[in-house]
Short mmCIF file of C-alpha atoms and ligand atoms in Angstrom, two decimals:
data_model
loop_
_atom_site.label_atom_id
_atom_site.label_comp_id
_atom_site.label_asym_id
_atom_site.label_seq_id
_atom_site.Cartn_x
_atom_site.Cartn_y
_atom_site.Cartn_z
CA UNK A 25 0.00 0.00 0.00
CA UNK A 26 0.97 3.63 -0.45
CA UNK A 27 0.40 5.76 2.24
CA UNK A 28 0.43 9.30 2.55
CA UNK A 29 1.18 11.25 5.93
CA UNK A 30 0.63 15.55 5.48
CA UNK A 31 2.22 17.05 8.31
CA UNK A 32 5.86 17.89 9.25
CA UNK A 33 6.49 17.68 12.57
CA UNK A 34 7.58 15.24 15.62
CA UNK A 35 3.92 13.93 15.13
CA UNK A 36 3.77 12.91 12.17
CA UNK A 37 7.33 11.14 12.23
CA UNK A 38 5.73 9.36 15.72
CA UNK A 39 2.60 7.89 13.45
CA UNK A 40 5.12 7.07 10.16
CA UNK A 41 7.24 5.07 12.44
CA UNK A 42 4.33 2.81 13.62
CA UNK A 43 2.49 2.85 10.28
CA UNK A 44 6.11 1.01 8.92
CA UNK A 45 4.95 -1.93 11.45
CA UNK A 46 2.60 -2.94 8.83
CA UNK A 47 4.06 -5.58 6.04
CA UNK A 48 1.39 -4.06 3.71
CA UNK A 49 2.93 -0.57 3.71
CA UNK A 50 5.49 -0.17 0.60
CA UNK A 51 5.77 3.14 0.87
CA UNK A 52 5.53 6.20 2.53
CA UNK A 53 5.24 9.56 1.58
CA UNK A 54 5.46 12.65 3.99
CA UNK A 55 3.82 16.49 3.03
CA UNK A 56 6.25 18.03 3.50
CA UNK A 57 8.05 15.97 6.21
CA UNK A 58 11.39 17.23 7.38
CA UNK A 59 15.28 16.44 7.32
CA UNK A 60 14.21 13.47 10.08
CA UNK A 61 11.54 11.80 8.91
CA UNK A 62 13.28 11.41 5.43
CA UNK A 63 15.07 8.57 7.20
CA UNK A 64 11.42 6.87 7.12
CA UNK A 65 9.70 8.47 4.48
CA UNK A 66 9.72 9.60 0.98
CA UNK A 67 9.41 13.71 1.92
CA UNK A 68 8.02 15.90 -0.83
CA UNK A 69 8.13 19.82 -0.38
CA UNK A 70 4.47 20.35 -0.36
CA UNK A 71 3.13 22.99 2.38
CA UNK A 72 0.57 20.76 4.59
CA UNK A 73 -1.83 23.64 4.22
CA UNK A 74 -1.74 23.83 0.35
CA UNK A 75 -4.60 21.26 -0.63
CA UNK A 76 -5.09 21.78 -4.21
CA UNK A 77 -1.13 20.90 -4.28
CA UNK A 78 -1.92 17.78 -1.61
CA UNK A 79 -5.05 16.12 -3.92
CA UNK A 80 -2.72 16.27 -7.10
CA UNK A 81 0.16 14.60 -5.73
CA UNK A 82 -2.27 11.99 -3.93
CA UNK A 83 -4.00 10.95 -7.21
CA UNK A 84 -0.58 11.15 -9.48
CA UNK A 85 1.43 8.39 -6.31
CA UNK A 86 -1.59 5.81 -6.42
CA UNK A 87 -1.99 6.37 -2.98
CA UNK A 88 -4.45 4.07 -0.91
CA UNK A 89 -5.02 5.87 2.51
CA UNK A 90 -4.23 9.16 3.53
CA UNK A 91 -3.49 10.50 6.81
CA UNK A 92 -4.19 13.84 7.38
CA UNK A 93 -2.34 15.03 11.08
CA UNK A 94 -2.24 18.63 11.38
CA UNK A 95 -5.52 20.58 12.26
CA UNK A 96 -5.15 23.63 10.00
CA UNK A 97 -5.57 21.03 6.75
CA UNK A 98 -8.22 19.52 8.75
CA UNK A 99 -10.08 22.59 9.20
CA UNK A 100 -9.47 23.37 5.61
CA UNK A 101 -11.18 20.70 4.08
CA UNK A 102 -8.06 18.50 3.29
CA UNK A 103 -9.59 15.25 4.21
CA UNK A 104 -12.95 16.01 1.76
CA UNK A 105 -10.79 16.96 -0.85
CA UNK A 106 -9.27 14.21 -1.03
CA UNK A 107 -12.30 11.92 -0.60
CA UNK A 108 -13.62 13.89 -3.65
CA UNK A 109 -11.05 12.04 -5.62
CA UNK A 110 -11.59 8.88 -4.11
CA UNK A 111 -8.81 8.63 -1.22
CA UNK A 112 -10.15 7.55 2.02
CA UNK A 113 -8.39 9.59 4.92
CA UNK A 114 -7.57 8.97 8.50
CA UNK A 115 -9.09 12.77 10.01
CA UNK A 116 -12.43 14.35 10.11
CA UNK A 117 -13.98 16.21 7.38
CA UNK A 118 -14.07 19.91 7.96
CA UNK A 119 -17.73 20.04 9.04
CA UNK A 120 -16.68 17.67 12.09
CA UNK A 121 -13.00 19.75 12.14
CA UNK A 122 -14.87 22.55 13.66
CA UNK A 123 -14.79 21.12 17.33
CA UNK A 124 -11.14 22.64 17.03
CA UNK A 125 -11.17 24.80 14.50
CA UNK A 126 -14.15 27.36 16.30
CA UNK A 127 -13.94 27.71 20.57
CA UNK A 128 -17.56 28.78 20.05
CA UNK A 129 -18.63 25.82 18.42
CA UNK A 130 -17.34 23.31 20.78
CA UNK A 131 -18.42 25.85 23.50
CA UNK A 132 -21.71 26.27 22.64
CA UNK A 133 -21.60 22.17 21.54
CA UNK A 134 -20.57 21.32 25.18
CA UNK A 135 -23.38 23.85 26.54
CA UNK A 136 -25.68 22.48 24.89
CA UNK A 137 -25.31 18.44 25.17
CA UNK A 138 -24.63 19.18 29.34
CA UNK A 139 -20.68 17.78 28.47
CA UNK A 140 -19.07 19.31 31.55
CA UNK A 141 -16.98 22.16 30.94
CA UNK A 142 -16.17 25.47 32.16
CA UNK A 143 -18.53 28.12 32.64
CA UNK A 144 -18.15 30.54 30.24
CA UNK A 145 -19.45 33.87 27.63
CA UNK A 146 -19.31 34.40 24.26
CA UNK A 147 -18.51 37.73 22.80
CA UNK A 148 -18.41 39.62 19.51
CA UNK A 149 -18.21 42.87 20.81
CA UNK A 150 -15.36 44.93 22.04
CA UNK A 151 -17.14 46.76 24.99
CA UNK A 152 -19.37 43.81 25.47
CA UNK A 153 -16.49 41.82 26.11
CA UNK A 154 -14.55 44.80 28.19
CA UNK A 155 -17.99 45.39 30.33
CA UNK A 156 -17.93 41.88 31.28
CA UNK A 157 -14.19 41.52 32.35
CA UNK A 158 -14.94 44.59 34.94
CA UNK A 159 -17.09 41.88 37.39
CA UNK A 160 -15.58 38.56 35.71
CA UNK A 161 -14.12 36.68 38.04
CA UNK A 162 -9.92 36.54 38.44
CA UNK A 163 -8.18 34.69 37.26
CA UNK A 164 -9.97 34.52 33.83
CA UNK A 165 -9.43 32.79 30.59
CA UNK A 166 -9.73 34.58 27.71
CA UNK A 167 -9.80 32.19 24.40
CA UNK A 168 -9.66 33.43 20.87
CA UNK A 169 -12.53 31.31 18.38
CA UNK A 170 -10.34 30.30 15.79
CA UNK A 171 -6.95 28.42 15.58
CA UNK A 172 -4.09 30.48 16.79
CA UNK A 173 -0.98 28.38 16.55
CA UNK A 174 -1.81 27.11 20.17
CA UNK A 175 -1.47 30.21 21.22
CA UNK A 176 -4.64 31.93 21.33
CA UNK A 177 -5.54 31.13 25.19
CA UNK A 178 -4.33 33.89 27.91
CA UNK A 179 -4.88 33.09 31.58
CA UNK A 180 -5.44 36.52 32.97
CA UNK A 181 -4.29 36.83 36.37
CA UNK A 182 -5.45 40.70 37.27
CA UNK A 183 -8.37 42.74 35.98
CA UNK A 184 -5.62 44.67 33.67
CA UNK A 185 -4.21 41.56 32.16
CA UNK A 186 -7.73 40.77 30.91
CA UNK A 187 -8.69 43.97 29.81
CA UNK A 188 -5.31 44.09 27.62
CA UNK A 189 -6.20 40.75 26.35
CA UNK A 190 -9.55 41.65 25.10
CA UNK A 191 -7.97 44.73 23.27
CA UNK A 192 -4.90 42.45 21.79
CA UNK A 193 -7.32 39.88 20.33
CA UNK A 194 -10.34 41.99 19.43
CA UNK A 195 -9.08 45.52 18.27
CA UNK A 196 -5.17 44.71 17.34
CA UNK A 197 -5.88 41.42 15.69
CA UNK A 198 -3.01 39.70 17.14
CA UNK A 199 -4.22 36.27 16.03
CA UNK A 200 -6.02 37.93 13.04
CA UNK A 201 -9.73 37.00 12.27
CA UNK A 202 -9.58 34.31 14.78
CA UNK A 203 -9.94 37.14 17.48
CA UNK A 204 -13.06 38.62 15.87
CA UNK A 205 -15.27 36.49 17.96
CA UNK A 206 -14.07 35.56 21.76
CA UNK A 207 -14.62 33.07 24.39
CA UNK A 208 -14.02 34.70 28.63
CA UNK A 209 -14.07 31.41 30.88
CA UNK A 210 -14.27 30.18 34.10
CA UNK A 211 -10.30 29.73 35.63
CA UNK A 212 -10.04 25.38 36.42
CA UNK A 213 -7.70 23.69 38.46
CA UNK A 214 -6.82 20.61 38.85
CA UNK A 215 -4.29 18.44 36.88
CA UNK A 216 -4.17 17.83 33.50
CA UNK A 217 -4.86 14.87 31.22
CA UNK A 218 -4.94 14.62 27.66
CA UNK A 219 -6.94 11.24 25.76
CA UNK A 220 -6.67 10.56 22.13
CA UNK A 221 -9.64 8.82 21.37
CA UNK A 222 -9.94 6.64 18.05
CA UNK A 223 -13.68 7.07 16.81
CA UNK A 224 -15.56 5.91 13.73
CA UNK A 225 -18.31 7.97 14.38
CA UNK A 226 -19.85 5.33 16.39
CA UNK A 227 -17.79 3.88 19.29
CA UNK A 228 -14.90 5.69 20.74
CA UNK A 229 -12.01 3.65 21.87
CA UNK A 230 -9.65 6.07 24.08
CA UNK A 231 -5.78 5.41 24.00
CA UNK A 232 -3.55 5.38 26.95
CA UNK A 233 -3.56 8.53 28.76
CA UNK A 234 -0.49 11.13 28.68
CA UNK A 235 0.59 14.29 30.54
CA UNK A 236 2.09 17.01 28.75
CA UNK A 237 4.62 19.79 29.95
CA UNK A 238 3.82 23.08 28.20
CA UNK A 239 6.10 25.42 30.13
CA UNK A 240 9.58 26.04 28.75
CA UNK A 241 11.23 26.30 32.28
CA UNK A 242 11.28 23.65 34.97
CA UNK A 243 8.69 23.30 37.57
CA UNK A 244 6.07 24.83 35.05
CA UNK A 245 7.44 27.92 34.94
CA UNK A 246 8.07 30.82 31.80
CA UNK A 247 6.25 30.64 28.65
CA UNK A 248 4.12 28.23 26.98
CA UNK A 249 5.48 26.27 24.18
CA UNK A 250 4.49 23.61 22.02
CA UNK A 251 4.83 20.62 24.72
CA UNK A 252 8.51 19.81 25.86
CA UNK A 253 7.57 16.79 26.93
CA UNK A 254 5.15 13.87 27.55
CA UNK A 255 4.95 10.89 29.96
CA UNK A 256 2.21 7.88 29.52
CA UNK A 257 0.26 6.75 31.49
CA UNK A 258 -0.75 9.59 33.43
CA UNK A 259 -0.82 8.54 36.98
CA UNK A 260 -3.77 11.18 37.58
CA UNK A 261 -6.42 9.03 35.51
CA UNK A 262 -7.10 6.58 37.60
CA UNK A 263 -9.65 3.48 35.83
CA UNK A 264 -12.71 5.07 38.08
CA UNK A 265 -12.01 8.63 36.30
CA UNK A 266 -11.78 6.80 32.67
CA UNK A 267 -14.90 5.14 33.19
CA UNK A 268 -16.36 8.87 34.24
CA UNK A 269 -15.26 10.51 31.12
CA UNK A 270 -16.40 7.98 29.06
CA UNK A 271 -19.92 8.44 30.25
CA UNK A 272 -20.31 11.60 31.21
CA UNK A 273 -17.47 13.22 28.19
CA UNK A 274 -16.33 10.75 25.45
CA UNK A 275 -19.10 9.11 24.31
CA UNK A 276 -21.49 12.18 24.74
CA UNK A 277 -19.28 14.05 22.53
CA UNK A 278 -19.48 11.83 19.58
CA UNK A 279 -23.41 11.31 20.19
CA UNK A 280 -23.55 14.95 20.03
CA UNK A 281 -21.57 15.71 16.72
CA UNK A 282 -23.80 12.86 15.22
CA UNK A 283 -26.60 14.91 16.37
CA UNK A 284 -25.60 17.86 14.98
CA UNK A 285 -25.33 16.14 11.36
CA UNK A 286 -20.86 16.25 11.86
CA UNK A 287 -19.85 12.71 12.78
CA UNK A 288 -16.63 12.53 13.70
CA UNK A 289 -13.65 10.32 12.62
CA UNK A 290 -10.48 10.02 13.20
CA UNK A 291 -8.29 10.55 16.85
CA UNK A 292 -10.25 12.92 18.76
CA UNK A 293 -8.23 14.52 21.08
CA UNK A 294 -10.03 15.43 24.87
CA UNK A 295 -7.71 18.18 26.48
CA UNK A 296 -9.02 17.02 30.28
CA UNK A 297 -9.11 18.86 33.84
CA UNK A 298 -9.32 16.73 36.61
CA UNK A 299 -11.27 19.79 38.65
CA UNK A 300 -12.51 19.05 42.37
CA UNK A 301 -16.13 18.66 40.55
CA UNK A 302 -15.19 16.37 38.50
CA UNK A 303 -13.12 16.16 34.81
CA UNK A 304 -13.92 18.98 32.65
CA UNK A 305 -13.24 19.71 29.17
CA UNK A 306 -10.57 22.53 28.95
CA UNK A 307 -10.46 21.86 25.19
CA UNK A 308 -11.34 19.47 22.14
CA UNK A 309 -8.63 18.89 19.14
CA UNK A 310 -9.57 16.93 15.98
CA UNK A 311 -6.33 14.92 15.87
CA UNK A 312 -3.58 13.56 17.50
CA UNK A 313 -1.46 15.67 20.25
CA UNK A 314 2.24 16.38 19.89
CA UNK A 315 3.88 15.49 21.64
CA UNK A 316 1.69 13.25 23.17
CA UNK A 317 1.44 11.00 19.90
CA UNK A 318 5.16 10.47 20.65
CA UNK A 319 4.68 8.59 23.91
CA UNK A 320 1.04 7.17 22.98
CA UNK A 321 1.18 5.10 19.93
CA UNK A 322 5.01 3.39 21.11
CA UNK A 323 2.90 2.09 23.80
CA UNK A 324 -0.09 0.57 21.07
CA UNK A 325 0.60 -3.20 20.52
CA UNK A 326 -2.27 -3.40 17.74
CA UNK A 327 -1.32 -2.58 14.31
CA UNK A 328 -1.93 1.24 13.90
CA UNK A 329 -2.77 1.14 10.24
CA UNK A 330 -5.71 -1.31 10.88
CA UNK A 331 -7.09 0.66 13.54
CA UNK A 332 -7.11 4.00 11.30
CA UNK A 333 -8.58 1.77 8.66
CA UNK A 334 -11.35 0.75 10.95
CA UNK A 335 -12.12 4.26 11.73
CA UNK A 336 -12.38 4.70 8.09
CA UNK A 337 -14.49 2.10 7.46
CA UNK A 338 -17.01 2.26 10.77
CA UNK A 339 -15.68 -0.95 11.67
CA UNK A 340 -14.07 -0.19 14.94
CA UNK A 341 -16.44 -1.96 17.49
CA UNK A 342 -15.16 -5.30 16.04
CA UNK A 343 -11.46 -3.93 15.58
CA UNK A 344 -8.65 -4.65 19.11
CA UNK A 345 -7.12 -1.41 20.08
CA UNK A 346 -4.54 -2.84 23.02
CA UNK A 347 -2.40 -1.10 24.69
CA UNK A 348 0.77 -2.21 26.66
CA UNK A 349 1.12 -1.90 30.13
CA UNK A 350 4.03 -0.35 30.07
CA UNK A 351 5.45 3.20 30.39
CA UNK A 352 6.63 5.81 27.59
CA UNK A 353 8.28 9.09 28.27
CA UNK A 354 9.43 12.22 25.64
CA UNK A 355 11.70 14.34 26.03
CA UNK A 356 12.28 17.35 23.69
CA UNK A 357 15.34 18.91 22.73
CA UNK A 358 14.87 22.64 21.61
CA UNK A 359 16.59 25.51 19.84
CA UNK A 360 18.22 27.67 22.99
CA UNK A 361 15.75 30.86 22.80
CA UNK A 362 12.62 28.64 22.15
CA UNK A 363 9.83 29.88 22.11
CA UNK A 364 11.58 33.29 21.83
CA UNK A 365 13.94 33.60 18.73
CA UNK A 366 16.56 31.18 18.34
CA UNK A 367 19.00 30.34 15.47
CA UNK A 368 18.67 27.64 13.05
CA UNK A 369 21.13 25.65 11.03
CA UNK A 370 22.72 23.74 13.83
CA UNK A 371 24.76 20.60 13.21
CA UNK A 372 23.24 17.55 15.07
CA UNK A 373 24.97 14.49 15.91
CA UNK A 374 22.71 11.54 16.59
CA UNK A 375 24.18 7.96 17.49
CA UNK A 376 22.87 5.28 15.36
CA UNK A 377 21.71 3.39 18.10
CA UNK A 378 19.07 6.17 18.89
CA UNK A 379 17.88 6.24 15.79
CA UNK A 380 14.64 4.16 16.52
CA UNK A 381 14.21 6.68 20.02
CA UNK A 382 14.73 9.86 18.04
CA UNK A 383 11.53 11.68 16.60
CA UNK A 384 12.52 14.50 14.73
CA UNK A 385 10.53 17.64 15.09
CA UNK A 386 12.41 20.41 13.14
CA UNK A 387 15.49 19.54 10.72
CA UNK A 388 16.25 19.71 7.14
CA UNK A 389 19.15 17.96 5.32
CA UNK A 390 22.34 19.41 4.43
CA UNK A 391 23.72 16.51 1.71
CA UNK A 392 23.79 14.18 4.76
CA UNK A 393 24.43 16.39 7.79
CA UNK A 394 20.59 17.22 10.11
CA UNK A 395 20.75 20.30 10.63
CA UNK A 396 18.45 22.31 13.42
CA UNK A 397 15.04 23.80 11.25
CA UNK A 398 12.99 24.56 14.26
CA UNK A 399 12.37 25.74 17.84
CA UNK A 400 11.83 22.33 18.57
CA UNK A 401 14.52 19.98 17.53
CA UNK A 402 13.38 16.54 18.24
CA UNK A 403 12.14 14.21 21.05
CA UNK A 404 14.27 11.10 22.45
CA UNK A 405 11.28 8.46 23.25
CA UNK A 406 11.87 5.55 25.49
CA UNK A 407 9.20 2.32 26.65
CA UNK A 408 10.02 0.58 29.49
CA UNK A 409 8.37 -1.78 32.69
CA UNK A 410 7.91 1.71 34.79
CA UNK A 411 7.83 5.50 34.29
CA UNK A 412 10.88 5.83 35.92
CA UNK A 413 12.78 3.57 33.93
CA UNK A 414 11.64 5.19 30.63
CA UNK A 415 12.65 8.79 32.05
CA UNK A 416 16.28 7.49 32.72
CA UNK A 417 16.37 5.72 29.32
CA UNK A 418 14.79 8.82 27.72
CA UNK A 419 17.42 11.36 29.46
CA UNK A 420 20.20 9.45 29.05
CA UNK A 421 19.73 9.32 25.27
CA UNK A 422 19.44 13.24 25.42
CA UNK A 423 22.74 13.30 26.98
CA UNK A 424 24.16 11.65 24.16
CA UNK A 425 22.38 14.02 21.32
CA UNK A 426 24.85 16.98 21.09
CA UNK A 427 23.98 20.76 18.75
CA UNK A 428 24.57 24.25 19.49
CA UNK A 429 22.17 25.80 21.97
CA UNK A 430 20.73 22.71 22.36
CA UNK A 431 18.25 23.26 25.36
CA UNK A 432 15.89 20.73 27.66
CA UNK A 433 13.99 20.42 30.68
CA UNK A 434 14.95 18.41 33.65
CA UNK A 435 11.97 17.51 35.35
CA UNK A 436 9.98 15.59 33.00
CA UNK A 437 7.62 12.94 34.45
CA UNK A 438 8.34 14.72 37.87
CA UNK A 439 5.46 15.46 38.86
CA UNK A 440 3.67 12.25 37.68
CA UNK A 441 6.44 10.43 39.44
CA UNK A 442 5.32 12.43 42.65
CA UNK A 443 1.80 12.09 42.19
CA UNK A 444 2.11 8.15 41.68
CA UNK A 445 3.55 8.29 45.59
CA UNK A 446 0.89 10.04 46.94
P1 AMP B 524 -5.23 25.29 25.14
O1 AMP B 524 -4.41 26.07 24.15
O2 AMP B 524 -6.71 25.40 24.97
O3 AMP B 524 -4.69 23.90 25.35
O4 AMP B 524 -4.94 25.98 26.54
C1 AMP B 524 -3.63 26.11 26.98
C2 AMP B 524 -3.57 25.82 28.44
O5 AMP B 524 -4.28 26.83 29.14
C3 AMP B 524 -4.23 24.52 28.88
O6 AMP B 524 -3.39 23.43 28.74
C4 AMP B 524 -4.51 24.82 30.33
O7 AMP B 524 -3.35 24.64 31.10
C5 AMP B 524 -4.82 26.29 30.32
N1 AMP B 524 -6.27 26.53 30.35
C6 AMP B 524 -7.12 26.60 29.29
N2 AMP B 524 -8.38 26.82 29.73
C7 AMP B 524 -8.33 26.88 31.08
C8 AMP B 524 -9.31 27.09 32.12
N3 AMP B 524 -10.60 27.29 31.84
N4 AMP B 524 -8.88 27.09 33.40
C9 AMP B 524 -7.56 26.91 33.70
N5 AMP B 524 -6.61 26.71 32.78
C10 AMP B 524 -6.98 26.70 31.48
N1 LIG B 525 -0.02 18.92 22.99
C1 LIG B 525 -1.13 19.74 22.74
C2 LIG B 525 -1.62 19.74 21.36
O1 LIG B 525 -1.28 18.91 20.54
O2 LIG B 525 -2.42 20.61 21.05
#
């Protein structure tokens, strides 16, 4: 079979690594891919937003299945264009896209199916919006509608830090359009979890939980990045709180998109809070996580090309999705600056013997030197009996992973470490 993966990231070289478990799979292409995965795929320099580009090159390879990873394509229609030519797709069309693609929607989605979430207003209008913030209360969360590059959420810890969100999203247009219509929520705590979920549209099968680490500085601390790390299982999601979700969050979701006439398939990702009333939804994303993919799927024992198939198909109730009991850890090497600026171009020296741990993120080839692309570089993903064992695997391959700059965090899989003594 010919496969085709659009995306460029650590993600999608997590998902073409697994997909090569399959003896059907002859080849592999990657949209565009990057200087990493061309060590397991056949990369082609088309932009993962540029569809028209995407459907030509699909129906000039022969390719069989498609799998579409990133959520701007997604929301773009990638995965019905390319059913319009006859290419069945691992993703949701862009009608069921929309549960990530508009904070309104799966707002007002949530509201309206009594999926627990927090409480929250909607607003269109700038004095509306700056009215409300004056007796809102603090902390608040202010959420822009559209996709912002993950960065279109601002915890607002003071009255002024709201107010100047409103303005930055609604007046300046810092995340363009997406700011024209705006979400103010209720402030959760609790930890987090994020579940992938493969659905057909008609039963949802959740993976192994994972934890992510958004912060760029240890101990949660400094800005928000793109996830420097993941650890699964997360220790926080214990089988009674699975079986909760499910009921009261997973299944209702799907239910509720069929309602609504935009059945879902694909990975549905559930962005969890484990709040002292219960899990909430802090947010839905139509695909799978990075890095979470990175530690989830090295921990699926069932072939991951049959599964997508199966969500393809609607044959998933009678399709095994096992997991192993093991552990799985990520940690990411970054460009030093990340998510500031940072310089590019870096010379990386990998040992062969990492080469199955090493998902590359952000590289490009230089005749046949890597070279850093990216703020982040790549992730060094170890399995092992316990979580503790996979985080000394994990960080003693980054020890051994050498470029200029070259910047991590320490204290991945802390805190789930501490939380499984308590
Ligand atoms: P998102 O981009 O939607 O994943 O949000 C980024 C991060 O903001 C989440 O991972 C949470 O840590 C935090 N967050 C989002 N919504 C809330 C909320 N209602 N209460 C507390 N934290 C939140
Ligand atoms: N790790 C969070 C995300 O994929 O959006």
């Amino acid at each position: 079979m010919n496969i085709l993966v659009v995306g460029g990231g650590g993600r999608e070289h997590a998902i073409i690594k697994k997909l090569k478990q399959n003896p059907t799979v002859t080849e592999i292409f990657c949209l565009p891919g990057n200087g990493g995965i061309a060590a397991d795929a056949k990369c082609v320099s088309i932009g993962a937003t540029d569809i028209d580009a995407i459907v030509k090159f699909a129906a000039e390879n022969a390719i069989d299945y498609a799998v579409v990873a990133p959520d701007d394509p997604l929301v773009l229609g990638c995965v019905d264009a390319l059913n319009a030519v006859g290419i069945k797709c691992f993703g949701p069309r862009a009608n069921a896209a929309i549960i990530e693609g508009s904070k309104v929607f799966s707002k007002n989605l949530m509201k309206k199916y009594n999926i627990p979430t927090a409480a929250y207003e909607v607003f269109d209008d700038i004095d509306a919006a700056l009215a409300y913030i004056e007796t809102a209360p603090i902390p608040t969360v202010i959420k822009a509608d559209g996709l912002a590059l993950g960065k279109g959420v601002i915890i607002a810890q003071t009255r002024d830090e709201a107010r100047d969100a409103v303005i930055s999203m609604m007046r300046d247009k810092q995340f363009g359009k997406s700011g024209d219509h705006i979400v103010v929520e209720e402030f959760l705590t609790g930890p987090e979890v994020s579940v992938l979920a493969f659905t057909d549209g008609k039963v949802v099968k959740p993976m192994v939980s994972s934890m992510d680490h958004k912060r760029i500085g240890d101990g949660d601390t400094g800005l928000n990045t793109g996830g420097m790390g993941t650890i699964a299982p997360n220790p926080c999601y214990t089988p009674d709180i699975a079986a909760e979700c499910m009921e009261t969050i997973f299944r209702p979701t799907i239910d509720a998109m069929n309602a609504e006439g935009r059945t879902f398939t694909g990975c549905l990702y559930f962005g969890l809070m484990l709040t002292p009333n219960g899990p909430k939804v802090i947010e839905y994303n139509c695909r799978f996580g990075d890095p979470e993919t990175q530690v989830v799927l090295p921990l699926l024992e069932s072939d991951l090309l049959t599964v997508m198939q199966a969500t393809t198909d609607g044959t998933l109730a009678e399709t095994e999705v096992k997991f192993s009991c093991g552990a799985a850890a990520c940690v990411i090497m970054a460009s030093g600056g990340y998510p500031g600026s940072y310089e590019k171009g870096k010379e990386m020296t990998i040992p062969a013997e990492l080469h199955d741990h090493v998902i590359v993120a952000g590289a490009k080839l230089d005749g046949d030197k890597l070279l850093t692309n990216g703020g982040r570089v790549l992730g060094v993903v170890e399995t092992a009996d316990t979580l503790k064992e996979a985080l000394d695997k994990a960080y003693a391959g980054v020890k051994k992973i050498e470029f200029e700059g070259a910047y991590y965090r320490r204290d991945i899989g802390a805190k789930a470490l501490a939380a499984m003594e308590d």
